[in-house]
Coordinates of C-alpha atoms in Angstrom, one line a residue:
Y1 CA 0.0 0.0 0.0
G2 CA 3.0 2.3 -0.2
N3 CA 3.4 5.1 2.4
V4 CA 0.5 5.5 4.9
L5 CA -0.4 8.5 6.9
V6 CA -1.9 7.6 10.4
L7 CA -3.2 10.0 12.8
D8 CA -4.1 9.2 16.4
G9 CA -3.9 5.4 15.5
V10 CA -6.3 5.6 12.5
I11 CA -5.3 5.2 9.0
Q12 CA -5.9 8.5 6.8
V13 CA -4.7 7.7 3.3
T14 CA -2.4 5.1 1.6
E15 CA -0.5 5.7 -1.7
R16 CA -2.2 2.7 -3.3
D17 CA -5.8 3.8 -3.1
E18 CA -6.1 7.4 -1.9
F19 CA -7.3 8.6 -5.4
S20 CA -10.6 6.9 -4.9
Y21 CA -11.4 9.2 -2.1
Q22 CA -9.7 12.4 -3.3
E23 CA -11.3 12.2 -6.7
M24 CA -14.8 11.6 -5.4
I25 CA -14.9 14.1 -2.7
A26 CA -13.5 17.0 -5.1
H27 CA -15.0 16.1 -8.5
I28 CA -18.6 15.5 -7.4
P29 CA -19.2 18.9 -6.1
L30 CA -17.1 20.6 -8.6
Y31 CA -18.7 19.2 -11.7
A32 CA -22.1 19.7 -10.2
H33 CA -21.3 23.5 -10.0
P34 CA -21.7 25.2 -13.3
D35 CA -19.0 27.6 -12.8
P36 CA -16.8 27.2 -9.4
K37 CA -14.3 30.1 -9.0
K38 CA -13.6 30.1 -5.2
V39 CA -13.2 26.8 -3.4
L40 CA -12.5 26.2 0.4
V41 CA -11.0 23.1 1.8
I42 CA -11.6 22.4 5.7
G43 CA -8.9 19.7 6.7
G44 CA -7.3 17.8 4.0
G45 CA -3.8 18.6 5.1
D46 CA -2.2 15.8 3.0
G47 CA -3.0 17.9 -0.1
G48 CA -4.7 15.2 -2.0
V49 CA -8.1 17.1 -2.5
L50 CA -6.1 20.4 -3.3
R51 CA -4.4 18.2 -6.2
E52 CA -7.9 17.3 -7.6
I53 CA -9.3 20.9 -7.5
A54 CA -6.3 22.1 -9.2
R55 CA -7.3 20.0 -12.3
H56 CA -10.1 22.3 -12.7
P57 CA -8.8 25.5 -14.8
G58 CA -11.9 27.6 -14.1
V59 CA -11.2 27.6 -10.4
E60 CA -9.7 31.0 -9.6
E61 CA -8.9 30.6 -5.8
I62 CA -8.4 27.7 -3.5
V63 CA -8.1 28.0 0.4
I64 CA -7.3 25.3 2.7
C65 CA -7.7 25.7 6.4
E66 CA -5.8 22.9 8.3
L67 CA -5.4 23.0 12.1
D68 CA -2.1 21.0 12.1
Q69 CA 1.0 22.2 10.4
G70 CA 2.6 19.0 11.1
V71 CA 0.0 17.1 8.8
I72 CA 1.2 19.3 6.0
D73 CA 5.0 18.9 6.6
V74 CA 4.7 15.2 7.0
A75 CA 2.7 14.9 3.7
K76 CA 5.3 16.9 1.8
K77 CA 8.0 14.6 3.0
Y78 CA 6.6 11.2 2.6
L79 CA 3.5 11.8 0.4
P80 CA 4.6 13.8 -2.6
T81 CA 2.2 12.6 -5.0
L82 CA -0.7 14.0 -2.7
S83 CA 1.0 17.2 -1.5
K84 CA 1.9 18.3 -5.1
G85 CA -1.5 20.1 -4.5
Y86 CA 0.3 22.8 -2.6
D87 CA 2.3 23.6 -5.6
D88 CA -0.6 25.2 -7.4
P89 CA -0.3 29.1 -7.4
R90 CA -4.0 29.4 -6.6
V91 CA -3.6 27.8 -3.2
T92 CA -3.5 29.7 0.0
V93 CA -2.9 28.0 3.3
R94 CA -4.4 29.1 6.6
I95 CA -3.4 27.1 9.6
M96 CA -6.4 27.9 11.6
D97 CA -10.0 26.6 12.6
G98 CA -12.1 26.3 9.6
A99 CA -15.1 27.4 11.5
K100 CA -13.5 30.6 12.6
F101 CA -12.3 31.2 9.1
M102 CA -15.7 30.6 7.7
E103 CA -17.3 33.1 10.4
E104 CA -14.8 35.6 8.8
N105 CA -15.7 34.9 5.3
Q106 CA -19.5 34.6 4.7
D107 CA -21.1 34.5 1.3
S108 CA -17.7 33.7 -0.2
F109 CA -17.3 30.3 -1.6
D110 CA -18.8 28.3 -4.6
V111 CA -17.7 25.0 -3.2
I112 CA -16.7 24.0 0.4
I113 CA -15.1 20.6 0.8
T114 CA -14.5 19.2 4.4
D115 CA -12.0 16.4 4.3
S116 CA -12.0 15.4 7.8
S117 CA -11.0 12.4 10.1
D118 CA -13.4 10.4 11.9
P119 CA -15.7 12.0 14.5
I120 CA -13.5 11.2 17.3
G121 CA -11.8 14.1 19.4
P122 CA -11.5 17.5 17.8
A123 CA -13.0 16.4 14.5
S124 CA -16.2 15.5 16.0
V125 CA -17.6 19.0 15.8
L126 CA -17.3 18.7 11.9
F127 CA -20.2 16.2 12.0
E128 CA -22.7 18.2 13.9
T129 CA -25.2 20.8 12.7
P130 CA -23.5 24.0 13.9
F131 CA -20.6 23.4 11.7
Y132 CA -23.1 22.6 8.7
N133 CA -24.7 26.0 9.7
A134 CA -21.2 27.8 9.3
M135 CA -20.6 26.4 5.9
H136 CA -24.0 27.3 4.6
K137 CA -23.3 30.9 5.7
S138 CA -19.9 30.8 4.0
L139 CA -21.3 29.7 0.6
R140 CA -22.4 31.8 -2.1
D141 CA -26.0 31.4 -3.4
G142 CA -26.1 28.2 -5.7
G143 CA -23.0 26.9 -3.7
I144 CA -22.3 23.3 -2.7
V145 CA -20.7 21.6 0.2
C146 CA -19.2 18.2 0.2
T147 CA -18.1 16.4 3.4
Q148 CA -16.5 13.2 4.5
G149 CA -19.7 11.1 5.4
E150 CA -18.5 8.0 7.1
C151 CA -19.7 4.4 6.2
M152 CA -23.2 3.7 5.5
W153 CA -22.6 -0.1 6.7
L154 CA -21.4 1.1 10.0
H155 CA -22.3 4.7 10.9
V156 CA -26.0 4.9 9.9
D157 CA -26.9 6.1 13.4
L158 CA -24.6 9.2 12.8
I159 CA -25.5 9.8 9.1
R160 CA -29.4 9.5 9.5
P161 CA -29.8 12.2 12.1
L162 CA -27.2 14.6 10.4
I163 CA -28.9 14.6 7.2
K164 CA -32.1 15.0 8.7
G165 CA -30.9 17.9 10.7
I166 CA -29.2 19.6 7.8
S167 CA -32.2 19.2 5.7
Q168 CA -33.8 22.0 7.4
I169 CA -31.0 24.3 6.3
Y170 CA -30.0 23.3 2.9
T171 CA -32.0 23.3 -0.2
D172 CA -30.9 19.8 -1.2
V173 CA -29.0 17.1 0.7
G174 CA -27.8 13.8 -0.7
Y175 CA -25.4 11.1 -0.1
A176 CA -22.7 9.3 -2.3
Y177 CA -20.2 6.9 -1.7
T178 CA -17.1 5.1 -3.1
A179 CA -15.4 1.8 -2.8
I180 CA -11.9 2.2 -1.1
P181 CA -10.2 -0.9 0.5
T182 CA -8.3 0.9 3.3
Y183 CA -11.5 2.2 5.0
P184 CA -13.9 0.2 7.1
S185 CA -16.3 -2.1 5.1
G186 CA -14.3 -1.2 2.1
Q187 CA -16.5 2.1 1.6
I188 CA -16.5 5.8 2.5
G189 CA -19.4 8.1 2.0
F190 CA -19.9 11.8 1.1
I191 CA -22.7 14.1 2.3
I192 CA -23.6 16.6 -0.6
A193 CA -25.6 19.6 0.2
T194 CA -26.7 22.6 -1.7
K195 CA -27.6 26.3 -1.2
G196 CA -30.3 27.8 -3.3
R197 CA -30.2 25.1 -6.0
G198 CA -31.3 21.5 -6.7
S199 CA -29.4 18.3 -6.2
C200 CA -26.1 17.3 -7.6
N201 CA -27.1 14.0 -9.2
K202 CA -26.2 15.2 -12.7
P203 CA -23.0 17.1 -13.8
A204 CA -23.4 20.6 -14.8
R205 CA -20.4 20.8 -17.1

């Protein structure tokens, strides 16, 4: 599986199958949006999501908020095929709390992607309704959020109430998934929610 990034004893990415996750979490919202110009990434310090966003030439600005500079440093040293995303000149790095950044930048982004670890410890707040409220406020009208949505085989008790709760805020909420052998049950999901527009079931471009 090549080099592996492990945080707090939990595997985050492996070089062998990381593309399955990175491509889906980035390209689903980006291709569903007709003209994404500004994209925000919360988490994702390994740089893989940045790499995929950078494949979209129409994107003008990419901001990443990562709490831990150490994750970025380790990725640049041991995971160069992921961290190459930082090489794109459109990328701005903020070492800070993503919720705080969004509070300071409302109605600013066309797409927000939250590439979080599992809902344990500090990351648990990223799976709660207040964080989705913050993303909604930071989105422009017509915007899309896409977040790591855990495993539908193991975490229905987390996924169902979260989708129900944020459906009161967002115009449309959906769930997608991809197969990836590294993660539990060989599967990981994505919660996709829109502001002032319909679903993301079909690409817009």
